[in-house]
CSV table of C-alpha atoms in Angstrom, one decimal:
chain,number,residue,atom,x,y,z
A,1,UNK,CA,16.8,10.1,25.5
A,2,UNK,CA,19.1,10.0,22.7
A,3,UNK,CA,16.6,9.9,20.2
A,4,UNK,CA,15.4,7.8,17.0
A,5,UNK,CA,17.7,4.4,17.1
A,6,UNK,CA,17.5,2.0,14.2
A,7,UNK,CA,19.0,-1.8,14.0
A,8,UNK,CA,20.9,-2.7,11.8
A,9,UNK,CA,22.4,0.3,10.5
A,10,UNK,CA,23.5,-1.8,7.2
A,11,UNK,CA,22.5,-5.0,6.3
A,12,UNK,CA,23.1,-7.5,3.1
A,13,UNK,CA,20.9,-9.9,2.5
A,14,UNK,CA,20.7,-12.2,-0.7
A,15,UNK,CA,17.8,-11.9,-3.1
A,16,UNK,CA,15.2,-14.2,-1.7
A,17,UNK,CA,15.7,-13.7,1.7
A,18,UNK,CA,13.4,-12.1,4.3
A,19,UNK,CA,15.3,-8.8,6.4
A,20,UNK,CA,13.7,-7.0,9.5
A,21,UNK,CA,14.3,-3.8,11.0
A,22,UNK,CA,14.0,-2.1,13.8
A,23,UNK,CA,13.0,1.4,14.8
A,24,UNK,CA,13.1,2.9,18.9
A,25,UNK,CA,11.3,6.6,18.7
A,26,UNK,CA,12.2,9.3,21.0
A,27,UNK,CA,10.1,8.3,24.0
A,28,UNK,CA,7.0,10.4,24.4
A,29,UNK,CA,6.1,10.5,20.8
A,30,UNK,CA,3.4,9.1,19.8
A,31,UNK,CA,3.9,8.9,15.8
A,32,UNK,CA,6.2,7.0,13.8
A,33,UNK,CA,6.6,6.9,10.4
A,34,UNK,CA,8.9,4.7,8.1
A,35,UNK,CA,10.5,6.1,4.5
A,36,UNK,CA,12.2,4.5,1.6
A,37,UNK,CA,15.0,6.6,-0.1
A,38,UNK,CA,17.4,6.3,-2.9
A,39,UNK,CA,20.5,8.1,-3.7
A,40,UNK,CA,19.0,11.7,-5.0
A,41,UNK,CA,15.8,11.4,-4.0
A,42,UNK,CA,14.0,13.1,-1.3
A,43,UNK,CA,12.0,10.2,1.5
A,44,UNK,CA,9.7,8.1,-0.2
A,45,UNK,CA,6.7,7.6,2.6
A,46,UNK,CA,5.8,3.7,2.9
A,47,UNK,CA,3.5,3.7,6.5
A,48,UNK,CA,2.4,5.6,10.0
A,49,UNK,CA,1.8,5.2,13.2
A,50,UNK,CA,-0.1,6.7,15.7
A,51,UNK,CA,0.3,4.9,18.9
A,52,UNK,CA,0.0,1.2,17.9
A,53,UNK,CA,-2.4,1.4,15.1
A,54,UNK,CA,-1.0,1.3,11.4
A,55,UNK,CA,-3.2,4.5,9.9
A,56,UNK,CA,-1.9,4.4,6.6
A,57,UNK,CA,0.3,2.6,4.1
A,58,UNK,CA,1.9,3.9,0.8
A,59,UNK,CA,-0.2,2.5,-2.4
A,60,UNK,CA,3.3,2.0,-3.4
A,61,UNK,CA,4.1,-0.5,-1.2
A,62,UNK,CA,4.1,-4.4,-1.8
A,63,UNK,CA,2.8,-7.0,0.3
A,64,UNK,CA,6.3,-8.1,0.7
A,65,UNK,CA,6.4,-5.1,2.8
A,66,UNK,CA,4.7,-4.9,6.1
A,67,UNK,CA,5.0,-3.2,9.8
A,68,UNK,CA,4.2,-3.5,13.2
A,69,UNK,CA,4.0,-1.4,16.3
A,70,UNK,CA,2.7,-3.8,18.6
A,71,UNK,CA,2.9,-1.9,22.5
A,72,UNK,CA,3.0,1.7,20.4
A,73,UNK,CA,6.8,1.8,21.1
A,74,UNK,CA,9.4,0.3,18.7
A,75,UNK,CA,8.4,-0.6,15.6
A,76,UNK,CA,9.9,-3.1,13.0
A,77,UNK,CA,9.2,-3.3,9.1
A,78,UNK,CA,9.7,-6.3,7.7
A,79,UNK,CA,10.4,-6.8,3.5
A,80,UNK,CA,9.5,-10.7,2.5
A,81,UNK,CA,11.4,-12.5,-0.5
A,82,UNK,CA,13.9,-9.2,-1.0
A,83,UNK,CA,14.0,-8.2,-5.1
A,84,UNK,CA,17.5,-6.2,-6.2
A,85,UNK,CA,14.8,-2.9,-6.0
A,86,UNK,CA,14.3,-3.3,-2.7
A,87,UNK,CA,17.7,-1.9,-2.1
A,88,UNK,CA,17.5,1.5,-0.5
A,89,UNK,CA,18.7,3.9,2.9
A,90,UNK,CA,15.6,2.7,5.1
A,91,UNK,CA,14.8,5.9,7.2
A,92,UNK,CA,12.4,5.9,10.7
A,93,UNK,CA,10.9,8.8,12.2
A,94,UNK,CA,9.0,10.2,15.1
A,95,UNK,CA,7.3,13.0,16.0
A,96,UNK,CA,4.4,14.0,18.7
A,97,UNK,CA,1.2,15.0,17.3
A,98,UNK,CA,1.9,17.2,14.4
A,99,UNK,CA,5.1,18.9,15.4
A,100,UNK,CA,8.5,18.4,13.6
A,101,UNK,CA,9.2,14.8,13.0
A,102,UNK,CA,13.1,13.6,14.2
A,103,UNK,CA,15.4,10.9,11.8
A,104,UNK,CA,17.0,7.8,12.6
A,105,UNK,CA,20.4,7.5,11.0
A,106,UNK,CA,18.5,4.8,9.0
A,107,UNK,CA,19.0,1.1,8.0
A,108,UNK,CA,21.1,0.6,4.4
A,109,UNK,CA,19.9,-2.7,2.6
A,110,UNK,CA,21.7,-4.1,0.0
A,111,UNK,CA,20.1,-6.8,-1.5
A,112,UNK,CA,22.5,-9.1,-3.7
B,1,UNK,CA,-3.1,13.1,-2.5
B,2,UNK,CA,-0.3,15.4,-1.6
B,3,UNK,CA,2.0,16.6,-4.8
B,4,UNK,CA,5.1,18.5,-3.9
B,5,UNK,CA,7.7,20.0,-6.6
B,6,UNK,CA,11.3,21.7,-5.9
B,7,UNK,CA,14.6,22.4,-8.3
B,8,UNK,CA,16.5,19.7,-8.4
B,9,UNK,CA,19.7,21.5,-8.2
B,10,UNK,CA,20.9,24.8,-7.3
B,11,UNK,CA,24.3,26.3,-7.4
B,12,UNK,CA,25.6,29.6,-5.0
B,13,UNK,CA,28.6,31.2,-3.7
B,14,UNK,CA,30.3,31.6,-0.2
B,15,UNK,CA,28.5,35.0,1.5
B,16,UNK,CA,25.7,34.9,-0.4
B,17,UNK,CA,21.7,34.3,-0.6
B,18,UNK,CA,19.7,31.7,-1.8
B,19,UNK,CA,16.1,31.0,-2.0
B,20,UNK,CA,14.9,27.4,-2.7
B,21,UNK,CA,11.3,27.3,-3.5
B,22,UNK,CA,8.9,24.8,-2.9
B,23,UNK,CA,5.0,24.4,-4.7
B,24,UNK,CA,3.0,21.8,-3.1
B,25,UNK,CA,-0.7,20.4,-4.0
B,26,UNK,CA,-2.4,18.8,-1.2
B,27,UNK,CA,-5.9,17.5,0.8
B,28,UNK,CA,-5.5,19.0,3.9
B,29,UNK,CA,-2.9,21.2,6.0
B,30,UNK,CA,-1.6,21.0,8.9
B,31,UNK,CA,2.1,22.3,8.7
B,32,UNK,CA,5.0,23.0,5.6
B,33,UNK,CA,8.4,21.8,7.0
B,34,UNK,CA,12.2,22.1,5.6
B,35,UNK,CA,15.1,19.4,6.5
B,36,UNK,CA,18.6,20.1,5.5
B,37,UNK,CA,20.1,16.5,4.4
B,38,UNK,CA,24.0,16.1,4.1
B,39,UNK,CA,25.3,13.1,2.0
B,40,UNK,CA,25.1,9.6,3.7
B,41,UNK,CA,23.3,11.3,7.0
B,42,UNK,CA,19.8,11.4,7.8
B,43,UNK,CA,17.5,14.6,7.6
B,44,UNK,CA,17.1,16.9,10.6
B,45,UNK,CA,15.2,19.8,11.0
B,46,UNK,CA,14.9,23.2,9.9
B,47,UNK,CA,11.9,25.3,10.3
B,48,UNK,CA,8.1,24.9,10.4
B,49,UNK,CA,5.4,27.2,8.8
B,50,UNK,CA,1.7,26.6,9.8
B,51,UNK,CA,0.3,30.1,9.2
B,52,UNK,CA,1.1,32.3,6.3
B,53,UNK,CA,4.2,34.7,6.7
B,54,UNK,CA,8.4,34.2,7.5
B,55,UNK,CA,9.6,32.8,9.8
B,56,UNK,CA,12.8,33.6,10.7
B,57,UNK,CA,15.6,31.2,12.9
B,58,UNK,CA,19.8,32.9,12.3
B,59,UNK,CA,20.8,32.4,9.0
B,60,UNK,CA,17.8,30.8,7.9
B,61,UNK,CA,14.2,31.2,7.8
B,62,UNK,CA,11.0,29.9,6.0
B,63,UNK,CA,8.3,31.8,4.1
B,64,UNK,CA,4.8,29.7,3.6
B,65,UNK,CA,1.2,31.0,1.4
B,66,UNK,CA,-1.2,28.6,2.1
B,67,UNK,CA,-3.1,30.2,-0.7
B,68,UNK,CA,-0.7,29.6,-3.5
B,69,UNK,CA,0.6,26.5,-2.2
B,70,UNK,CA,4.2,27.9,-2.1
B,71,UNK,CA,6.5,27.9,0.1
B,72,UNK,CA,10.6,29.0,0.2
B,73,UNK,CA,13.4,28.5,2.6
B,74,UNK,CA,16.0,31.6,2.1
B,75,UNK,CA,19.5,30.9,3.4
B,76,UNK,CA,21.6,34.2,3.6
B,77,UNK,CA,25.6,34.4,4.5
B,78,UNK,CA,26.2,31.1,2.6
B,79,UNK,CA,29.3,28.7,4.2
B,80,UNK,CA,30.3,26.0,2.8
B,81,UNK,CA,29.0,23.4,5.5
B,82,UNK,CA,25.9,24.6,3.8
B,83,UNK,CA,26.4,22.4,0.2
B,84,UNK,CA,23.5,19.7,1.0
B,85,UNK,CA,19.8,19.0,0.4
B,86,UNK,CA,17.1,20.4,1.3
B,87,UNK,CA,14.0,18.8,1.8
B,88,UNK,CA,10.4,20.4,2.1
B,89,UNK,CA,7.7,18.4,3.6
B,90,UNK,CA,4.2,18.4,4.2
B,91,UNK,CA,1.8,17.8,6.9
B,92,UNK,CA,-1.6,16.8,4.9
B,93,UNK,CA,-2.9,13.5,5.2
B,94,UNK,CA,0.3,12.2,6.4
B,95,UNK,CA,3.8,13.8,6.5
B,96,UNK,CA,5.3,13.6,2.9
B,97,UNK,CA,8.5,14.9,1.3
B,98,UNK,CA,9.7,16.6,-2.0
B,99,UNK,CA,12.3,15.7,-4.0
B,100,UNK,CA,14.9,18.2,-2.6
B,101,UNK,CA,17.3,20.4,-3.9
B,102,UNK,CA,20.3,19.5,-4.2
B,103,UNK,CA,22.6,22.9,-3.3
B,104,UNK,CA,26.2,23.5,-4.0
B,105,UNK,CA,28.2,25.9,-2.2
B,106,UNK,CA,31.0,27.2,-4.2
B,107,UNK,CA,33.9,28.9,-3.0
């Protein structure tokens, strides 16, 4: 296993448009968690989950904003009608249980 | 909720020690956890305190008081690979960051 993938690693989209990504965990773990952060600032939490159901979601985060983990393996988030905000380093991460959670190399979106 | 605060910055010198403290407010525990993040690369992992005390791992270790909601990561022998930021987190009601500190390593 060679640990948390995500796809795209950058993507620019224009203002308006709809963007998906996508997260692969590290195999065996059975949470996965999905972060929002800007240049000097720490992760940003937007969702979880444990196996295939979503158990929480950041009070933060629009409706344009929503995820899936449909067989409790990958996971993709999805950001509808993209706003120049929107534009952030999109991180994923897994972890078993509650032991140490591991990093994708995250998704960059540039919205234009 | 879950609240966590840490310096924004700090500044040290090659060979020394440095202690980054973090103060966190939070419904339930279950774990205080420090990432090291260089520029333009994701987190990755650095130590773990679930039970009150140090815990110590080379160069680095962690120091957690569940009490007083306090936690610290000391780095000793400073290098210069070490300039990055460090990130404490928290397992409450899900797994949420702090700010980080932001730590330069001068020469």
């Amino acid at each position: 296993d060679t640990g948390v993938s995500q796809d795209p690693r950058h993507k620019i989209t224009k203002r308006g448009q709809n963007v998906t990504f996508r997260c692969d965990p590290i195999s065996e773990h059975n949470r996965l968690y999905w972060y929002r952060q800007t240049l000097g600032q720490g992760p940003e939490f937007l969702t979880y989950f444990q196996n295939e159901a979503q158990l929480e979601k950041s009070r933060l985060l629009s409706d344009r904003f929503s995820a899936e983990r449909p067989k409790g393996s990958f996971s993709t988030l999805e950001i509808q009608r993209t706003e120049q905000g929107d534009s952030a380093m999109y991180l994923c991460a897994s972890s078993l249980d509650d032991s140490e959670a591991f990093f994708g190399q995250g998704t960059r979106l540039t919205v234009v | 909720g879950q609240n966590i605060d840490q310096p924004t910055e700090m500044t040290a010198t090659e060979g020394a020690i440095v202690q980054i403290n973090c103060t966190y407010q939070t419904s339930g525990f279950n774990g205080l956890f420090w990432y090291q993040q260089h520029a333009g690369e994701a987190p990755t992992f650095l130590s773990y305190n679930v039970l009150d005390g140090l815990e110590e791992k080379g160069r680095f270790s962690s120091f957690l008081s569940r009490s007083k909601g306090y936690s610290y990561l000391l780095l000793k022998e400073l290098q210069m690979k070490d300039s990055a930021s460090y990130l404490c987190a928290v397992y409450g009601q899900n797994f949420v960051f702090g700010p980080g500190t932001r730590l330069s390593v001068l020469p």
